Coordinates of C-alpha atoms and ligand atoms in Angstrom, one line a residue:
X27 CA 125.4 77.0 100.7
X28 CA 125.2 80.6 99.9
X29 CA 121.9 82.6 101.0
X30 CA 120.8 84.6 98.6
X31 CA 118.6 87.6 99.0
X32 CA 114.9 86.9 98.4
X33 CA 114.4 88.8 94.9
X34 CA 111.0 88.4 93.2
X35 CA 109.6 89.8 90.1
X36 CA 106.5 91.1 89.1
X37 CA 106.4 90.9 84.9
X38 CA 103.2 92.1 83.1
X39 CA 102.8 92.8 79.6
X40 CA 101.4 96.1 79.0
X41 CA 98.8 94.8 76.8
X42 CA 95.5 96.4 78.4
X43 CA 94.8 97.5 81.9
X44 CA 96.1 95.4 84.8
X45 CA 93.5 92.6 86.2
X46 CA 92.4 92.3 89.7
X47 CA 94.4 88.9 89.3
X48 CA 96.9 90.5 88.3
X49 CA 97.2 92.6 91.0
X50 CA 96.6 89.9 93.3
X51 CA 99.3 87.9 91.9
X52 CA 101.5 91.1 92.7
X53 CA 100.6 91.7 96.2
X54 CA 101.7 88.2 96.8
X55 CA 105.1 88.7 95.3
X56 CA 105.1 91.9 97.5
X57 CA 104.0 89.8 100.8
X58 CA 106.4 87.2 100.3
X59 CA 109.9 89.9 99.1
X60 CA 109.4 91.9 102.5
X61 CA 108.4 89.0 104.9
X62 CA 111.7 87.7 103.7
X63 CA 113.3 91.0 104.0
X64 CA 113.5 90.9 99.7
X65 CA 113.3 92.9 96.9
X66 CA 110.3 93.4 95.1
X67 CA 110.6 94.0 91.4
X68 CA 108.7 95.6 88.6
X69 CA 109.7 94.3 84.9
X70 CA 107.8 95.3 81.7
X71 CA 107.5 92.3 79.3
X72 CA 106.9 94.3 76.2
X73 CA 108.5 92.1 73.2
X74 CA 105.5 91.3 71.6
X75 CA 105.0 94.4 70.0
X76 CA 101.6 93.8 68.2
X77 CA 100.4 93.8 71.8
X78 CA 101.5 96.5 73.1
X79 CA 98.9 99.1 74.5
X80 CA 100.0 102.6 74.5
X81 CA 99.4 103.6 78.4
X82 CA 99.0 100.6 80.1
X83 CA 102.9 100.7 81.4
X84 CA 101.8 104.1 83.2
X85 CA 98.4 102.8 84.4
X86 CA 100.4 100.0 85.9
X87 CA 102.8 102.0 87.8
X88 CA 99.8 104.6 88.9
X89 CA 98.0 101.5 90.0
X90 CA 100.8 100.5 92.6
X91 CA 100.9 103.8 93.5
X92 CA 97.6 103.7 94.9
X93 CA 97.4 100.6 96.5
X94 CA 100.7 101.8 98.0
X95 CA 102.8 98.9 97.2
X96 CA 106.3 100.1 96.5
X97 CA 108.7 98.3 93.8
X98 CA 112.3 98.3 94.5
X99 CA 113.4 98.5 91.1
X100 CA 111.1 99.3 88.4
X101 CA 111.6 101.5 84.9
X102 CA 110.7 104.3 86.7
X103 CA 112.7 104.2 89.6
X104 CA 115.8 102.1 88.2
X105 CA 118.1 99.7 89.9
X106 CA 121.6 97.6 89.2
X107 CA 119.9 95.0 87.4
X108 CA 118.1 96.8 84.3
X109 CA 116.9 98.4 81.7
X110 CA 113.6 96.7 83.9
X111 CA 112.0 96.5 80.3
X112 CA 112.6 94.1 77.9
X113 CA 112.1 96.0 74.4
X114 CA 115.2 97.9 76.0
X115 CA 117.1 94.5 76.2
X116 CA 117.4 92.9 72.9
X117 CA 121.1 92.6 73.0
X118 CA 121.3 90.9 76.1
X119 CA 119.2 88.2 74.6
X120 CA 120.7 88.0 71.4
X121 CA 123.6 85.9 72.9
X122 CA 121.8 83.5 74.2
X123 CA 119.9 82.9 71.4
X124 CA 123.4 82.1 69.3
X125 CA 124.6 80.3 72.7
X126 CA 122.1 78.1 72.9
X127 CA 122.5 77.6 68.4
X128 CA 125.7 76.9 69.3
X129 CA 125.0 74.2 71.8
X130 CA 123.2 72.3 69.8
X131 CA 120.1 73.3 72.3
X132 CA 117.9 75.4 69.3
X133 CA 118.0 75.7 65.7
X134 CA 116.7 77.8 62.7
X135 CA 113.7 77.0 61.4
X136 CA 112.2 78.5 57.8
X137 CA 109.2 77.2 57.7
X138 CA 106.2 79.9 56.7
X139 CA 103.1 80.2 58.1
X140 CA 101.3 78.2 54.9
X141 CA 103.8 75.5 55.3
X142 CA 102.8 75.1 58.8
X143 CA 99.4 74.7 58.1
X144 CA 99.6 72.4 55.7
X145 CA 101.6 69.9 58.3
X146 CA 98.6 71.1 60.7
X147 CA 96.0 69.8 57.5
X148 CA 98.3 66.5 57.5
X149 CA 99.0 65.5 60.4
X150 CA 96.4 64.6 63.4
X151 CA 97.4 66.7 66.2
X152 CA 100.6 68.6 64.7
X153 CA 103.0 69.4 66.8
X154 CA 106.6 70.6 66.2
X155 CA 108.8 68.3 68.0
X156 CA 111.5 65.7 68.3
X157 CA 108.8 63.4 65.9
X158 CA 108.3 65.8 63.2
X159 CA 111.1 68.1 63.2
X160 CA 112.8 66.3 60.5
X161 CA 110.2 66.6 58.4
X162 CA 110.4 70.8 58.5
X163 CA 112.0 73.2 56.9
X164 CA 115.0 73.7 59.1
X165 CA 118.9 73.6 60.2
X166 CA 118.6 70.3 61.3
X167 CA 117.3 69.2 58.1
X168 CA 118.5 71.6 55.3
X169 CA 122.2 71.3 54.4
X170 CA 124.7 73.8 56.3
X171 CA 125.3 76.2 53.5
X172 CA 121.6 76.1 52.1
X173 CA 120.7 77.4 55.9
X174 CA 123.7 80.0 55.6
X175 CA 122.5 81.6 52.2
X176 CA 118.8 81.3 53.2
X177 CA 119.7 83.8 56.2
X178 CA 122.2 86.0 53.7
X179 CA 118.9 86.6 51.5
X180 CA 117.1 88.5 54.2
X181 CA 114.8 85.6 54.3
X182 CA 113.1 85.5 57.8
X183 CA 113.2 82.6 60.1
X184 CA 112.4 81.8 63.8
X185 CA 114.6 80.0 66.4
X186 CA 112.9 76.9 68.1
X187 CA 114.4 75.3 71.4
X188 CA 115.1 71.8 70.7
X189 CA 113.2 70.0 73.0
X190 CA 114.8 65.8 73.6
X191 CA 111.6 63.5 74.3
X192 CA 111.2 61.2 76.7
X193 CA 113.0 63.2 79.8
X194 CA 111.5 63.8 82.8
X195 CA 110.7 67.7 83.6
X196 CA 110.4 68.7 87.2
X197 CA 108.6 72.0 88.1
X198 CA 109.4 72.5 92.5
X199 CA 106.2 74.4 92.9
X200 CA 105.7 76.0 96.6
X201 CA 101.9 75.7 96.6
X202 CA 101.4 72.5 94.2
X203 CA 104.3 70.6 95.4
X204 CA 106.5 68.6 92.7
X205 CA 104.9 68.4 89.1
X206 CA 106.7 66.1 87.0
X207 CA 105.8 66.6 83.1
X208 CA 107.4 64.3 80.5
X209 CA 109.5 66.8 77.9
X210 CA 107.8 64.9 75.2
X211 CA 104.7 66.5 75.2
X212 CA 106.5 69.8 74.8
X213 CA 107.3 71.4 71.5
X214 CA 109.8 72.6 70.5
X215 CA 108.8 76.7 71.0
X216 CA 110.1 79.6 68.9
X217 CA 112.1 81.7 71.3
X218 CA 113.1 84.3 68.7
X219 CA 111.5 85.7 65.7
X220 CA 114.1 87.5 63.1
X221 CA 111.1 89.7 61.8
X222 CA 111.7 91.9 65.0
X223 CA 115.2 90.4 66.2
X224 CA 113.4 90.1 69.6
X225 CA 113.0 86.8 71.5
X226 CA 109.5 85.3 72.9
X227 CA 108.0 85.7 76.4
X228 CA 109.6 82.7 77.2
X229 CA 113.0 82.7 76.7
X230 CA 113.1 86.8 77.5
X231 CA 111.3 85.5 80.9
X232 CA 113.7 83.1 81.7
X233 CA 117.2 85.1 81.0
X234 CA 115.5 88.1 82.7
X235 CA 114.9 86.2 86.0
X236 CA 118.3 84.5 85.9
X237 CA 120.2 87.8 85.1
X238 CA 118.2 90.0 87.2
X239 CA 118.4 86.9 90.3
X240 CA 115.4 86.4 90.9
X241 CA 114.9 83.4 93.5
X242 CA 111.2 83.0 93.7
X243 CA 108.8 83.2 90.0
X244 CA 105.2 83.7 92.1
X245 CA 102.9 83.9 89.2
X246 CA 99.2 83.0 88.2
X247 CA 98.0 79.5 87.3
X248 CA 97.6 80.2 83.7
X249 CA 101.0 80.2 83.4
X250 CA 102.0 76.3 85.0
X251 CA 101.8 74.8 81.7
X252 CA 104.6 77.2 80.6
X253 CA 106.3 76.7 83.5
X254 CA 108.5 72.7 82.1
X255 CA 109.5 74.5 78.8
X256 CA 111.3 77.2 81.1
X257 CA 112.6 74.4 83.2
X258 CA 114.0 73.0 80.2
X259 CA 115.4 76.5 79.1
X260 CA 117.1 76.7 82.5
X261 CA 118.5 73.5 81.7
X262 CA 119.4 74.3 78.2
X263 CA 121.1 77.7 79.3
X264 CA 123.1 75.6 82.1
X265 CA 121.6 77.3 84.8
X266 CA 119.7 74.8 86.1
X267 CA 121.8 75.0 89.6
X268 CA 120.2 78.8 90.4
X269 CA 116.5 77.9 89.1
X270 CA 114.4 80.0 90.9
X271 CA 111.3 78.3 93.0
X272 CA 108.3 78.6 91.7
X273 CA 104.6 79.2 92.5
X274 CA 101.7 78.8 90.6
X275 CA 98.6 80.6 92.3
X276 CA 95.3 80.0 92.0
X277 CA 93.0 81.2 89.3
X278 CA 90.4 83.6 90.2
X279 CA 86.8 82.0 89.5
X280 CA 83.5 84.0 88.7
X281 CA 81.1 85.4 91.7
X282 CA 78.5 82.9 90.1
X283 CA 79.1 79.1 88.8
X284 CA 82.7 78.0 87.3
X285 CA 85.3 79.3 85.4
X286 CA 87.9 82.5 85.0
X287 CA 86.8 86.0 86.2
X288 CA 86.3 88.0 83.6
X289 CA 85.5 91.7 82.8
X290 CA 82.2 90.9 81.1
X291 CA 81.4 89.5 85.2
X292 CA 82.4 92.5 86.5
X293 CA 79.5 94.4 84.0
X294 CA 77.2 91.9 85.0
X295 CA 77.4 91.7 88.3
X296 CA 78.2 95.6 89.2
X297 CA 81.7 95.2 90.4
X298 CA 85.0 96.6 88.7
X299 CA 87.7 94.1 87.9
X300 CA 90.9 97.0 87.5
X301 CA 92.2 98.6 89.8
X302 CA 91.7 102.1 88.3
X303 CA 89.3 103.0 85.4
X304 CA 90.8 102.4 82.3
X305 CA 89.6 104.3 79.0
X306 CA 89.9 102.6 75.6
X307 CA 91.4 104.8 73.2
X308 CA 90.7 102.6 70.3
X309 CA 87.1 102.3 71.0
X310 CA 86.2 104.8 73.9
X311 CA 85.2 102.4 76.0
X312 CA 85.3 103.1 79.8
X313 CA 85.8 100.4 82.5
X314 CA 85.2 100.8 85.8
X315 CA 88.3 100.8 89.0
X316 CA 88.2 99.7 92.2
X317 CA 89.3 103.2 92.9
X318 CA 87.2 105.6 90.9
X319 CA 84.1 103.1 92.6
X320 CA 85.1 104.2 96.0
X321 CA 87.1 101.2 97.7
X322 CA 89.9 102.5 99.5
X323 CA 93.4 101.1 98.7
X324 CA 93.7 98.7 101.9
X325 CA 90.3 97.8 101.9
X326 CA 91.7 96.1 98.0
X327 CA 94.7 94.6 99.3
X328 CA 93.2 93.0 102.6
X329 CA 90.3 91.6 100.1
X330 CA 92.4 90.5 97.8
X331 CA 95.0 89.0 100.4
X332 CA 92.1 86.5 101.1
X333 CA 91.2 85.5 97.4
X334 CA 93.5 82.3 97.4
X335 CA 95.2 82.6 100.7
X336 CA 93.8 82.4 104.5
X337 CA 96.0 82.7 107.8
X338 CA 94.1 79.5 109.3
X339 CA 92.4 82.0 111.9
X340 CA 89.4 83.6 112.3
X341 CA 91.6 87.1 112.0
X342 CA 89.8 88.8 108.8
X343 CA 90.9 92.4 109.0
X344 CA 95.0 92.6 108.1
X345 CA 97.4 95.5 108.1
X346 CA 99.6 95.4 105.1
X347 CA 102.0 94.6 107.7
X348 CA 100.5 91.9 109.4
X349 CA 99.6 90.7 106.2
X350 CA 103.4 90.4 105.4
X351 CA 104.0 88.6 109.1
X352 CA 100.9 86.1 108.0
X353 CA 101.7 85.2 104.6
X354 CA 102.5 81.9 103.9
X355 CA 102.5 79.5 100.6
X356 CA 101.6 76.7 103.0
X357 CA 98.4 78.4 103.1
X358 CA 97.3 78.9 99.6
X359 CA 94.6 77.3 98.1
X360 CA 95.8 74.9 94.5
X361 CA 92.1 75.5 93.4
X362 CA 90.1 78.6 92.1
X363 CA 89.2 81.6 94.5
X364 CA 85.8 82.3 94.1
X365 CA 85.2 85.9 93.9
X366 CA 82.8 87.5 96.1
X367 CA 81.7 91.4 95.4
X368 CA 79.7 91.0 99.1
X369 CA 83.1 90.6 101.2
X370 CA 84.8 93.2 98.9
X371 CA 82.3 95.5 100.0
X372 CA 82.2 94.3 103.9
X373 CA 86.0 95.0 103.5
X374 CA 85.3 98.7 102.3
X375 CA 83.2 99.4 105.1
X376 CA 85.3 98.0 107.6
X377 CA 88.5 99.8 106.4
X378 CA 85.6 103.4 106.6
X379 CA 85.0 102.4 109.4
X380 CA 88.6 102.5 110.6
X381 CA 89.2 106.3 109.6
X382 CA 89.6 108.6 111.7
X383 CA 86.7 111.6 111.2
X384 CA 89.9 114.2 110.2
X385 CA 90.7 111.7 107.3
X386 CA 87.2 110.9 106.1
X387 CA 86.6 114.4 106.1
X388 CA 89.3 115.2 103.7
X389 CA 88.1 112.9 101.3
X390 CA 83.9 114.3 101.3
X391 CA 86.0 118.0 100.6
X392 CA 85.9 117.5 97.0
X393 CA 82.6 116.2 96.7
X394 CA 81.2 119.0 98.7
X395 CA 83.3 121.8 96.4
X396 CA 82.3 120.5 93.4
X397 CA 78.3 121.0 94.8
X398 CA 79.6 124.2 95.3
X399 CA 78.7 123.9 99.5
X400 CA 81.5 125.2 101.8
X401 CA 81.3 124.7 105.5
X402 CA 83.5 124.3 108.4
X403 CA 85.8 121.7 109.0
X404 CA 84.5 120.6 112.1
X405 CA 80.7 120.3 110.5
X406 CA 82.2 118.4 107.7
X407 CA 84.0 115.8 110.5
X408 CA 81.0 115.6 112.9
X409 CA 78.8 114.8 109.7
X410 CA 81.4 112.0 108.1
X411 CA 81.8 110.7 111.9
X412 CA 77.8 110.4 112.2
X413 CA 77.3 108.5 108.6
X414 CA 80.3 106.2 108.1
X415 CA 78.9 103.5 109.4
X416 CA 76.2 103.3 106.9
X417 CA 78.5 103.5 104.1
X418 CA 80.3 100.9 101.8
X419 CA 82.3 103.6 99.8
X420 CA 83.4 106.7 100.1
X421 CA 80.9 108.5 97.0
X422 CA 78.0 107.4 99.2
X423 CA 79.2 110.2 101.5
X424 CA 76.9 112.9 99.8
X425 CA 73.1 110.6 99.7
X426 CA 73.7 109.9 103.4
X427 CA 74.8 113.2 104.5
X428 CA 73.7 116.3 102.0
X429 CA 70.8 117.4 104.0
X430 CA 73.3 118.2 107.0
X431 CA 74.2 121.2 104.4
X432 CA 71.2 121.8 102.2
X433 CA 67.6 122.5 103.6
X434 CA 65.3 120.2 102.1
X435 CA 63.9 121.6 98.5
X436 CA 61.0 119.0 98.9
X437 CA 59.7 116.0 100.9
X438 CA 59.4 112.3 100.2
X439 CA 55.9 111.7 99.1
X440 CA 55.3 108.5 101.0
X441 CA 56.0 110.0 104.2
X442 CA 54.3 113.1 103.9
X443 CA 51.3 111.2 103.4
X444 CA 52.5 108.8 106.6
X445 CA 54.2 111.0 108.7
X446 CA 52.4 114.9 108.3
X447 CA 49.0 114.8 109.7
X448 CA 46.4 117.6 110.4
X449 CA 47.6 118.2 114.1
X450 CA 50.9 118.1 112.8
X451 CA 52.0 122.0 112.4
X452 CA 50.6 122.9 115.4
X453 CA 52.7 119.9 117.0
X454 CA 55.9 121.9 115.5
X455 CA 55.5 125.0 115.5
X456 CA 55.2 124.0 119.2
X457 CA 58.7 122.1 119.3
X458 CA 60.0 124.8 117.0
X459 CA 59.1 127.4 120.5
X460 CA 60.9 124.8 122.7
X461 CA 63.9 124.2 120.7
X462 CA 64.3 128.3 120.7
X463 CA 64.3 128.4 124.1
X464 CA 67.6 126.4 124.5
X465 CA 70.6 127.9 125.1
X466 CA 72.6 124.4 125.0
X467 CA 71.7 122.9 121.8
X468 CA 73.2 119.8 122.0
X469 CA 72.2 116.6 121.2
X470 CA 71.9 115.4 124.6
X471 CA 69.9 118.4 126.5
X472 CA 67.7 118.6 123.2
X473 CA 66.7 115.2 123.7
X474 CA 66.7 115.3 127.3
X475 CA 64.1 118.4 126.6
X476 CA 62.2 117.3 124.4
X477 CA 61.9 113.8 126.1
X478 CA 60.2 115.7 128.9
X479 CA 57.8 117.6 127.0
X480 CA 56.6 115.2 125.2
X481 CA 55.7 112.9 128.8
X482 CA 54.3 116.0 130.4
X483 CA 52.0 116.5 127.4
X484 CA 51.0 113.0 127.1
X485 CA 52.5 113.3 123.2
X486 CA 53.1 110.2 121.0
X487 CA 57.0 110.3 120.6
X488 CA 56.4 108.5 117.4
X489 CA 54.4 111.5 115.9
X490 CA 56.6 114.0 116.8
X491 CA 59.5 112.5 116.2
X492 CA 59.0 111.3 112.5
X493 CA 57.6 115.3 111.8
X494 CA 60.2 116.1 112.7
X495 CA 62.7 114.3 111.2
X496 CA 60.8 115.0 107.9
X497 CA 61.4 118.5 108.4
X498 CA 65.0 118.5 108.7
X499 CA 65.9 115.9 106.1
X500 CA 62.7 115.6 103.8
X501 CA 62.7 111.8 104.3
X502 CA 62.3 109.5 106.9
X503 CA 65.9 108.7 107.1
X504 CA 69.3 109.6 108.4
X505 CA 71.0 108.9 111.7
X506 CA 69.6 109.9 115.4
X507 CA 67.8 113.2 115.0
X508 CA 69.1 115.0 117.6
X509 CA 72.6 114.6 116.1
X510 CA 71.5 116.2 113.1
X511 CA 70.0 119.0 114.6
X512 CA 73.0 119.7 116.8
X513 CA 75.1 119.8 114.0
X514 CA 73.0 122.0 111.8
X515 CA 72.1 124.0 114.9
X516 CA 69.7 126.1 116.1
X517 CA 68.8 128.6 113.5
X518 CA 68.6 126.4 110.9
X519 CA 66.6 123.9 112.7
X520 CA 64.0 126.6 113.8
X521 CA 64.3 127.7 109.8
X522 CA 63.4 124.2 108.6
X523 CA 60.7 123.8 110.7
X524 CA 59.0 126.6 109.7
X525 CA 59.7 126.0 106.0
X526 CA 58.3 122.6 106.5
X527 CA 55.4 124.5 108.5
X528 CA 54.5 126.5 105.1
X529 CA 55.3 124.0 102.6
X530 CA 53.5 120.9 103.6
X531 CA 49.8 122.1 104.3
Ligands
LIG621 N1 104.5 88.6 81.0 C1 103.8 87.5 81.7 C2 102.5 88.1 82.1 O1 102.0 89.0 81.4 C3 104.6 87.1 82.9 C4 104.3 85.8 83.5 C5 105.3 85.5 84.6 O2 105.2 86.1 85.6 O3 106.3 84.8 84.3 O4 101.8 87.7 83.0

């Protein structure tokens, strides 16, 4: 037996902007190609041109780029084995559309879209097959040179696979084992359409992955019930010896009771279900992505690694790489993954967490231009470094962190009225004459300091310390005090003070 190389495919139609599923579907094709030292393959299925979306193929491709998952061979980057879209294939299909007339295996069929829904009027449960085919409009039925002049007019027809009842149909699936369907409960799909010369989804699916070797189809669920009919096309072509394996993976369900995830959950629940924003041109409607929310790229991946497969430890947090090393079809789920917005944003802050300050940094640099605040690197570091750990994304950088670079314009009412009594100033502007005495302003000796005073005074370290805080930030929140102040420093510690001093009588 001849090893092939592991080549899989990843085949949307640009028809809108890429799901989550959709994504998730891809990252497994991308799991499974490397661990088995594959390809991994991007091909646009764009032959139903009523469909198509004008810039989903780029939104697509600037998707991947993010989440940093690299196609071998794609449009954009090429490869032996394309044009990697299929409006850019027509001819190749053409012959096996007149191969398979040839054979015997499909036929013409005339019948218009009244005619077809009269039959659907007629007969319970219509279906064109092997029991009413002879009953259409068609080569099998017409006489040869009534279909010969029918096509000379121009008239436009279909071709339909001929599909022989009664056979058994076996889809190998790696996750749902062997699925035997009985080929009589298929009909007999159009695979080509004249109107357009271009064939259907599934017979441009099916030459595409035998021509372009592809040796594992890894695909969601909604697509299993397609999957005998392109058995049967394998068959019919008389490729059946190089079918690829399949794997059908589990739907993603809603946060919230049964059934498929869908974008109107995402608006009800607060959570985006693309991976970038998407803007509607036909209606100017604006969707929300995963990155223009705040998740960073790995954080998405190891989240979505989990929707529908776990490595049977309590391991949660995965490299891409180890996520390649782990991944195995053994270990995906045949049922629904639930999805859950509270471990996507667990994930988020995890993967924060994991930055280094330098990195973090770079990202709050925008954010703090655009507020029109410039300061120096190392502030902008020991700040990110203080707050990360209360953050889930990346844009709550600025709630947790502005007062590090802006005094505060006012104070939270609540804890004035809690936190500013009538000994108050006099308690500051004491602390304010300590704190200017330092010469090492550091967190540390300030607090070592002020610990001291406060003992030797008898103070309540409660009432000085909430003043205080209140002064600095204008709220009672923010990490340890003493941080803050180190980082802001002396002068504009002693500045606030005062300000608070005047302000709040
Ligand atoms: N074009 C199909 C889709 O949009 C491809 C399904 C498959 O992977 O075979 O999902």
């Amino acid at each position: 037996m001849t090893h092939h190389k592991t080549r899989v495919r990843f085949a949307p139609s640009p028809t809108g902007p890429l799901h989550i599923g959709g994504v998730r579907t891809a990252l497994y094709n991308y799991l499974f190609a490397k661990q088995q030292g594959g390809d991994f393959i991007l091909r646009i299925e764009d032959t139903d041109s009523s469909r198509f979306v004008p810039g989903a193929e780029e939104y697509i491709q600037e998707a991947f780029d993010w989440l940093g998952l690299p196609f071998d061979e794609s449009p954009l980057k090429g490869g032996s084995y394309g044009p990697y879209k299929q409006s850019q294939r027509k001819d190749i299909y053409k012959q096996y559309v007149t191969a398979l007339l040839d054979k015997g295996a499909a036929y013409i069929a005339f019948d218009t879209p009244e005619e077809l829904e009269a039959r659907r009027n007629e007969i319970a449960n219509f279906q064109y097959d092997a029991s009413t085919r002879e009953r259409m409009r068609n080569s099998l039925t017409l006489p040869e040179e009534e279909t010969a002049s029918l096509i000379k007019s121009g008239i436009q027809y279909v071709v339909r696979i001929k599909i022989d009842p009664d056979q058994e149909i076996i889809v190998d699936d790696m996750i749902r084992g062997k699925v035997v369907v009985n080929s009589s409960v298929l009909d007999d799909k159009v695979i080509y359409k004249s109107a357009d010369e271009l064939p259907t989804y599934h017979l441009a699916n099916v030459v595409d992955d035998h021509l372009m070797e592809i040796t594992h189809v890894i695909r969601g669920e909604e697509w299993l019930p397609s999957a005998p009919l392109h058995v049967w096309l394998y068959r019919s072509l008389g490729w059946e010896g190089s079918m690829p394996q399949f794997a059908h993976l589990p739907l993603l369900l809603k946060p919230d009771g049964n059934g498929k995830l869908s974008k109107r959950d995402g608006d009800r629940l607060g959570f985006p279900v693309f991976p970038l924003q998407w803007n509607d041109s036909t209606n100017g409607e604006i969707s929300s992505g995963y990155r223009e929310s705040g998740y960073l790229p790995d954080a998405v991946i190891n989240f979505l690694a989990f929707l529908g497969w776990n490595p049977g430890t309590e391991q949660e947090i995965f490299s891409l790489d180890e996520l390649v090393a782990a991944f195995s079809f053994d270990r995906c789920s045949k049922s629904g993954a639930k999805f859950d917005l509270e471990k996507a944003k667990w994930y988020n802050h995890q993967y924060i967490l994991k930055m280094s300050d330098p990195d973090l940094a770079k990202l709050f640099m925008p954010v703090l231009e655009e507020k029109g605040i410039s300061a120096p690197i190392e502030k902008i570091e020991k700040t990110v470094g203080l707050v990360k750990e209360r953050l889930h994304f990346i844009d709550e950088l600025w709630d947790q962190s502005y007062f590090f670079f802006v005094a505060p314009t006012d104070y939270e009412e609540k804890t004035v009225k809690k936190r500013w009594k009538e000994e108050t100033p006099a308690l500051m502007r004491q602390l304010g004459e300590l704190l200017d005495k330092m010469e090492d302003f550091s967190a540390k000796n300030q607090e070592e300091t002020v610990m001291n005073w406060i003992q030797q005074n008898q103070l309540h370290t409660g009432n000085v310390m909430n003043a205080f805080r209140l002064a600095i930030v204008g709220a009672g929140k923010g990490p340890h005090m003493f941080d803050i102040s180190e980082v802001i420093g002396k002068e504009e510690t002693l500045r606030r003070i005062a300000q608070a001093i005047s302000t709040l009588r």
